[in-house]
Coordinates of C-alpha atoms and ligand atoms in Angstrom, one line a residue:
X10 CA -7.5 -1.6 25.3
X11 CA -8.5 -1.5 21.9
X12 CA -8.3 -4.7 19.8
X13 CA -7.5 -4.2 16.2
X14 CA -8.0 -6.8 13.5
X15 CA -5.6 -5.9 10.7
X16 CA -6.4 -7.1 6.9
X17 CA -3.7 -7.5 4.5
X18 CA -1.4 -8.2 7.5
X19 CA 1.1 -10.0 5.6
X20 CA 1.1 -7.2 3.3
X21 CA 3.5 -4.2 2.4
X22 CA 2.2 -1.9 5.0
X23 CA 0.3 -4.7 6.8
X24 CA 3.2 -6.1 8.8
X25 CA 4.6 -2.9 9.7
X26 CA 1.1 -2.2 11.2
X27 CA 0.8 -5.2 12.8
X28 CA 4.6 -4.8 14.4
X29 CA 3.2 -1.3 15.3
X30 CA 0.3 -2.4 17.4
X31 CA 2.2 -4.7 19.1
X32 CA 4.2 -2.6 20.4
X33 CA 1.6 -0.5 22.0
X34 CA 0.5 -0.8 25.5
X35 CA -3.0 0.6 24.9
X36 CA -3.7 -2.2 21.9
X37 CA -3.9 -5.9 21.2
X38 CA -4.2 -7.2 17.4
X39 CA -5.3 -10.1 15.7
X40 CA -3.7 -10.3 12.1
X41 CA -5.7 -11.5 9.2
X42 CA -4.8 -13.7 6.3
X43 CA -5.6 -16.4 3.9
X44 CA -2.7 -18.4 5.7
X45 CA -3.4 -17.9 9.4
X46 CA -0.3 -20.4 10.3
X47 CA 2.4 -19.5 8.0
X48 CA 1.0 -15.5 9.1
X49 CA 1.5 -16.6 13.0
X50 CA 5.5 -17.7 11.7
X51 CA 5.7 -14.7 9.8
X52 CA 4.5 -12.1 12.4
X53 CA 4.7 -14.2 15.4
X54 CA 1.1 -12.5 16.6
X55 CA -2.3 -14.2 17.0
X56 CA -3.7 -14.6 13.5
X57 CA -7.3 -16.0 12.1
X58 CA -7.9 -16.8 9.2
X59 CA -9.7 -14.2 7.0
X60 CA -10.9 -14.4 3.3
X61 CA -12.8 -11.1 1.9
X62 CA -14.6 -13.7 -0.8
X63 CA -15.6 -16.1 2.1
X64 CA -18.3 -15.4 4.2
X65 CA -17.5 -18.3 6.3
X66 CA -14.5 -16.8 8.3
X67 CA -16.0 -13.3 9.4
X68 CA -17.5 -14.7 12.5
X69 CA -13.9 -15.9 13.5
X70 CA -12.5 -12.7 12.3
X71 CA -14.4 -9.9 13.7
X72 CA -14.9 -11.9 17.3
X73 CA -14.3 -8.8 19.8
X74 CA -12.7 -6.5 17.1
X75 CA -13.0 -2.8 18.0
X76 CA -11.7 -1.8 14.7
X77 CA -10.2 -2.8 11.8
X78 CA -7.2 -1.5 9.2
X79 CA -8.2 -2.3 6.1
X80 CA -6.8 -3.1 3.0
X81 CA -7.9 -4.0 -0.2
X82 CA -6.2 -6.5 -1.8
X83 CA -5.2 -5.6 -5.3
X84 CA -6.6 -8.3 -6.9
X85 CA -10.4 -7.6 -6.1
X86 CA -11.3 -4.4 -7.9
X87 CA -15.0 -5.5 -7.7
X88 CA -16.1 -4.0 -4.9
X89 CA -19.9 -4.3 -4.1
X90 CA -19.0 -8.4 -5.2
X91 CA -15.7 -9.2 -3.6
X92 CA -15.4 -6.6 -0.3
X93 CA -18.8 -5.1 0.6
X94 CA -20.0 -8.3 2.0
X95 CA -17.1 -8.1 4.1
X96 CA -17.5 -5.0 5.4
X97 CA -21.3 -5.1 6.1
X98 CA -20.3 -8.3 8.2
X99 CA -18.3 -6.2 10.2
X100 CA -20.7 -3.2 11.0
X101 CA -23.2 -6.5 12.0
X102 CA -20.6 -7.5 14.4
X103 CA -20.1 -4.4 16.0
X104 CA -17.0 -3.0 14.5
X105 CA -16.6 0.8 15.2
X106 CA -14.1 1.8 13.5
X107 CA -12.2 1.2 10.4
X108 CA -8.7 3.0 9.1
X109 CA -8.6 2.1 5.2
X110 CA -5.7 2.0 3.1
X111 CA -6.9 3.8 0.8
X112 CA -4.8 5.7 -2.8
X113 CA -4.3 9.3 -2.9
X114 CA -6.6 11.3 -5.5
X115 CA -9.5 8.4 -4.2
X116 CA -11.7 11.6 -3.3
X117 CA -11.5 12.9 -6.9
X118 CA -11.3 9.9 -8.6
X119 CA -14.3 8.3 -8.6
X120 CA -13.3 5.4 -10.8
X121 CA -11.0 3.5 -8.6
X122 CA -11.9 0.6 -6.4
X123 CA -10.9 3.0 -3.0
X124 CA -13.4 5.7 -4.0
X125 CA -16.1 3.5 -4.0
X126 CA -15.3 1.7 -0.4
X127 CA -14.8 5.3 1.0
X128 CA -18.2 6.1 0.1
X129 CA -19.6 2.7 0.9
X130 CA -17.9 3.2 4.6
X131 CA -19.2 6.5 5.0
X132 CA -22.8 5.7 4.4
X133 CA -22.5 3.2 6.5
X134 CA -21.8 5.4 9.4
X135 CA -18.4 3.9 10.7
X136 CA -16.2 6.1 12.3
X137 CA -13.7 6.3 9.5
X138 CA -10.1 7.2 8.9
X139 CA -9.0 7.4 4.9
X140 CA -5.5 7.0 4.4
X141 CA -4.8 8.1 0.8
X142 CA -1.3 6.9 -0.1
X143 CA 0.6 7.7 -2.7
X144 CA 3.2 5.6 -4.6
X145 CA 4.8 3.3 -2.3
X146 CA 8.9 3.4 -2.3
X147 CA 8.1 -0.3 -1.9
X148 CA 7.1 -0.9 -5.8
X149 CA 11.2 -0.9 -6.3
X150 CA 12.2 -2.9 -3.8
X151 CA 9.1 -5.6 -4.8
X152 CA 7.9 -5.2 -7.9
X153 CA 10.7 -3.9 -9.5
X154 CA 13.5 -5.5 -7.6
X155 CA 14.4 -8.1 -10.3
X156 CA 15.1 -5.0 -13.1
X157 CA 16.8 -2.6 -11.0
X158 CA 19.3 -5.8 -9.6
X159 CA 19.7 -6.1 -13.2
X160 CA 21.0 -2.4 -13.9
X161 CA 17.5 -0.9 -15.4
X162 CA 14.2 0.5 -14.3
X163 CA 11.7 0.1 -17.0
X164 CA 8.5 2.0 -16.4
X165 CA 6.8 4.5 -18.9
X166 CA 7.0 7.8 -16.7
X167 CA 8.9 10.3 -18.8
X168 CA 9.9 13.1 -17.0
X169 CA 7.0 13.1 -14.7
X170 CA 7.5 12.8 -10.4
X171 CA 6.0 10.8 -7.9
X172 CA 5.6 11.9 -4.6
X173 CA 6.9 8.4 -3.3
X174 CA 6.0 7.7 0.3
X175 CA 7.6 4.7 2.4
X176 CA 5.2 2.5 3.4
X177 CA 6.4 2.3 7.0
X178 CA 5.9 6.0 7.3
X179 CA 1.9 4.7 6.3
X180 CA 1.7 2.1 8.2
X181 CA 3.2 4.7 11.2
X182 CA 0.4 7.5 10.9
X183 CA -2.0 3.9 10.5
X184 CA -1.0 2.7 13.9
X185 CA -1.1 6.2 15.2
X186 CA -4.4 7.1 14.6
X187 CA -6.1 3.2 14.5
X188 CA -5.2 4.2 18.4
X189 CA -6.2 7.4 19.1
X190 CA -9.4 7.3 17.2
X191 CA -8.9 10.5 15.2
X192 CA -11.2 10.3 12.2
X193 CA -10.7 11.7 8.7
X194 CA -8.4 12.1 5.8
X195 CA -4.7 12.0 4.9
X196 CA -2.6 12.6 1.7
X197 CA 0.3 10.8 2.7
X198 CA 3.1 11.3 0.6
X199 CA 6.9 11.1 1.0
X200 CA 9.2 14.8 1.6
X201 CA 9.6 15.9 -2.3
X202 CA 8.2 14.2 -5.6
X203 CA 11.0 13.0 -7.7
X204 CA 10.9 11.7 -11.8
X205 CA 13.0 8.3 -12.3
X206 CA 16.4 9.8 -13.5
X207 CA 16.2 11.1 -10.2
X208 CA 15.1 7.9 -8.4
X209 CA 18.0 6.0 -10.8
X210 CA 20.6 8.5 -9.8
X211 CA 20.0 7.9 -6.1
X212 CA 19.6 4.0 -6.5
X213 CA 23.3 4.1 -8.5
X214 CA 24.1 6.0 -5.8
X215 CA 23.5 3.8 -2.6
X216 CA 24.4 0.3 -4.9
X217 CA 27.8 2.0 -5.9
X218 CA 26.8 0.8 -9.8
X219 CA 24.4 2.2 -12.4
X220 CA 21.0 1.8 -12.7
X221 CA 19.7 2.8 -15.3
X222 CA 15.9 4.4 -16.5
X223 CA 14.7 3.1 -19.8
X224 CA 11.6 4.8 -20.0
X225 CA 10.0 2.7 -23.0
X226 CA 7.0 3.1 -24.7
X227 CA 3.5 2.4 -23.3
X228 CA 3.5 -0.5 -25.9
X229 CA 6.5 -1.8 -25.2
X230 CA 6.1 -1.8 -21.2
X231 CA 2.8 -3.3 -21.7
X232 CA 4.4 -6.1 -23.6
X233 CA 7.4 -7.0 -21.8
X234 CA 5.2 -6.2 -18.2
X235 CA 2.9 -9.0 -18.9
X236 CA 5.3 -11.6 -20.2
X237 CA 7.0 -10.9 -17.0
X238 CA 3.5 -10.8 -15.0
X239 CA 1.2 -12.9 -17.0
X240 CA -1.3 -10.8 -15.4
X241 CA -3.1 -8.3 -17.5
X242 CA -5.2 -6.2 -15.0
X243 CA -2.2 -5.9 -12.7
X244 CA -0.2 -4.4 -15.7
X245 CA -3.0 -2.7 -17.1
X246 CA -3.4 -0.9 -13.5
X247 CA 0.4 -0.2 -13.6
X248 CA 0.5 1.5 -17.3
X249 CA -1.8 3.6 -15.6
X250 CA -0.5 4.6 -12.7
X251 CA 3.3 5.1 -15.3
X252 CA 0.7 6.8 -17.4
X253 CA -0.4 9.6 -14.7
X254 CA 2.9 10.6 -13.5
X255 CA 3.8 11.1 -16.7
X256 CA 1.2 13.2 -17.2
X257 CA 2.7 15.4 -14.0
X258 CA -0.6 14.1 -12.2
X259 CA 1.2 12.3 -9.2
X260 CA 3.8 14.8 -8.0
X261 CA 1.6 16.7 -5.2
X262 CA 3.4 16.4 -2.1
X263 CA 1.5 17.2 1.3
X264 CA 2.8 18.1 5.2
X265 CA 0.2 15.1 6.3
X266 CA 2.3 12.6 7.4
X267 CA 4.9 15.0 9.5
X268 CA 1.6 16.4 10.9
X269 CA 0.3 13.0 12.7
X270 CA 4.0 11.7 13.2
X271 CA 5.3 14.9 14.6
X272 CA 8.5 14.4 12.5
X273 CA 9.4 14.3 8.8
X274 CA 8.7 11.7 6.3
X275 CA 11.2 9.5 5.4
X276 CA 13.4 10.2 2.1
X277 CA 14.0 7.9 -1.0
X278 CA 17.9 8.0 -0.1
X279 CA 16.7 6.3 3.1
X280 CA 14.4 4.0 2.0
X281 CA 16.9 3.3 -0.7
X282 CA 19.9 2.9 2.4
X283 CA 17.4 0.5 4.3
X284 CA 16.9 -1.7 1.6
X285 CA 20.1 -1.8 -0.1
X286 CA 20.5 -5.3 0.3
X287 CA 17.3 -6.3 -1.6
X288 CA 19.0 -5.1 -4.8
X289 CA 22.3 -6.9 -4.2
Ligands
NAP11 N1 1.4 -0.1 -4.1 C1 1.2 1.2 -4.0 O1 2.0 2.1 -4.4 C2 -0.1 1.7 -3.4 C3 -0.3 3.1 -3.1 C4 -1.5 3.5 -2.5 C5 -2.5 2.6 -2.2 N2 -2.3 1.3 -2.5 C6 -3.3 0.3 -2.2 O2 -2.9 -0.4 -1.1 C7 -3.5 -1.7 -1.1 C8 -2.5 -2.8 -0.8 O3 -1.7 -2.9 -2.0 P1 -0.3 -3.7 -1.9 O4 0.2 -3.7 -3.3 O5 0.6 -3.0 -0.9 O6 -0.7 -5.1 -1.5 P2 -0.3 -5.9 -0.2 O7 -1.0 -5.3 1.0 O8 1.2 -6.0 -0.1 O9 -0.7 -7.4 -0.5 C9 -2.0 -7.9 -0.5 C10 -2.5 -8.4 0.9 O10 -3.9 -8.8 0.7 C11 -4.1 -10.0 1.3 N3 -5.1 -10.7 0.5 C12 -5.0 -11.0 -0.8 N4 -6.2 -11.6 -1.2 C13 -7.0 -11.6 -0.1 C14 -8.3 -12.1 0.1 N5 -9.1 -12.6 -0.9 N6 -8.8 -12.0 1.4 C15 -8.1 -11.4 2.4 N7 -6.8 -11.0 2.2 C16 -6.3 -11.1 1.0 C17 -2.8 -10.8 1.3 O11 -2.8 -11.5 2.5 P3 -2.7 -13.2 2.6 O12 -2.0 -13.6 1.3 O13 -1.9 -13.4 3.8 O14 -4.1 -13.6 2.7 C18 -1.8 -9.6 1.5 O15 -1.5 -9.4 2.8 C19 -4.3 -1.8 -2.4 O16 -5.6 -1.5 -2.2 C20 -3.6 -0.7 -3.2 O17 -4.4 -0.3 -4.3 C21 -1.1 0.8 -3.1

């Protein structure tokens, strides 16, 4: 039995790793938070509380942990600061393994936060598993949600795709391998790459009403992102990610996810079926 701790548990792909494990006979899972009692209503699993910027709950956290998914939360982009400590708490405790959330392009980008916990967990000789995720579906059913139930998805992408992938399909191949142990490195990305006419079309589509892409200017998104945020690294991080796939630099799609899941990654039309209701 291997016992899993799972960070960002109440997260996007979180839950739907911590609903994973649960269901296997062959694991038990403790899920990590912030908010270990409203987590335990919210997941209805055992939860401890887990803060990467205190030391003072890693004893609690990694008590009998095997190995850990791990997820860095957006927020902290200083690494060696805000997560290393973490992490070198958990090779003391005898964690083994760790399956890290981690962004697709991480291994050629040496600039984002991922890159530089991939490297740390590597030298640290953990038995590692990099999931490199594209663009989470998600974004428009969470981020975005508000806009496109207004009739309008505002991001600065041009023409450029996104290889969208839905983050249950990550959270499946996370489950899958947190419990066979297979170490290494994914691309996961959804079935095709699409630009946003494509992803408004679809949305209009499934809604039965038009949504429309806006595509404004860098400038302008920035501007109307952070009175809506109030949050200027979160938008700055978004202008760039916008910024990339306009630049045709997101649109590589890969066979990883059908490879560990043995079927095909789920579609936008799906993902836009399931969460219809979020938009209504
Ligand atoms: N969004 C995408 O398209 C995408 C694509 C590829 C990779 N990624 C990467 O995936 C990761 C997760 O991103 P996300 O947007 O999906 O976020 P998320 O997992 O939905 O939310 C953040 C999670 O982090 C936890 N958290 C926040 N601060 C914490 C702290 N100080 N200590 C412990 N836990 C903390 C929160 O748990 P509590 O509030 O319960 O503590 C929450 O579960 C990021 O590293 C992101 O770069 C995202």
């Amino acid at each position: 039995m291997t016992h899993v701790l799972v960070t960002g548990a109440t997260g996007t792909v979180g839950h739907h790793v911590v609903d994973g494990l649960r269901a296997a006979p062959d694991a038990s899972v403790t899920a990590a938070s912030r908010d270990p009692v409203r987590a335990r209503d919210r997941l209805d699993c055992a939860t401890v509380r887990f803060d990467f910027t205190d030391p003072t709950t890693y004893r609690d956290a990694y008590a009998d942990v095997d190995a850990m998914f791990l997820v860095r939360p957006p927020a902290l982009s200083r690494v060696r600061r805000d997560v290393v400590p973490a992490l070198a708490a958990a090779v003391g405790a005898g964690v083994e393994r760790v399956v890290f959330l981690s962004v697709i392009g991480a291994d050629r980008n040496p600039i984002v936060p991922h890159a530089r916990i991939e490297s740390w967990l590597e030298d640290a000789g953990l038995e590692t598993t990099f999931l490199r995720a594209s663009f989470f579906m998600q974004n428009l059913s969470t981020t975005h949600r508000e806009e496109i139930r207004d009739g309008r998805l505002a991001v600065p992408a041009g023409t450029g795709k996104t290889s969208f992938v839905d983050a249950r399909d990550v959270a499946a191949v996370a489950v899958r391998t947190l419990r066979t142990g297979t170490a290494g490195a994914y691309d996961l990305t959804g079935p095709e790459a699409l630009d946003y006419d494509a992803v408004c079309r679809q949305l209009s589509a499934v809604l039965d009403r038009d949504v429309e892409y806006t595509d404004p200017s860098l400038p302008r998104f920035l501007v109307s992102r952070y009175r809506l945020e109030g949050d200027l690294s979160k938008v700055a991080v978004m202008a760039a990610i916008y910024t990339t796939a306009r630049f045709g630099l997101a649109d590589r799609v890969t066979d990883d996810v059908r490879t560990v899941l043995d079927r095909p990654p789920i579609d936008f039309r799906t993902f836009a079926r399931d969460n219809r209701s979020v938009w209504t």
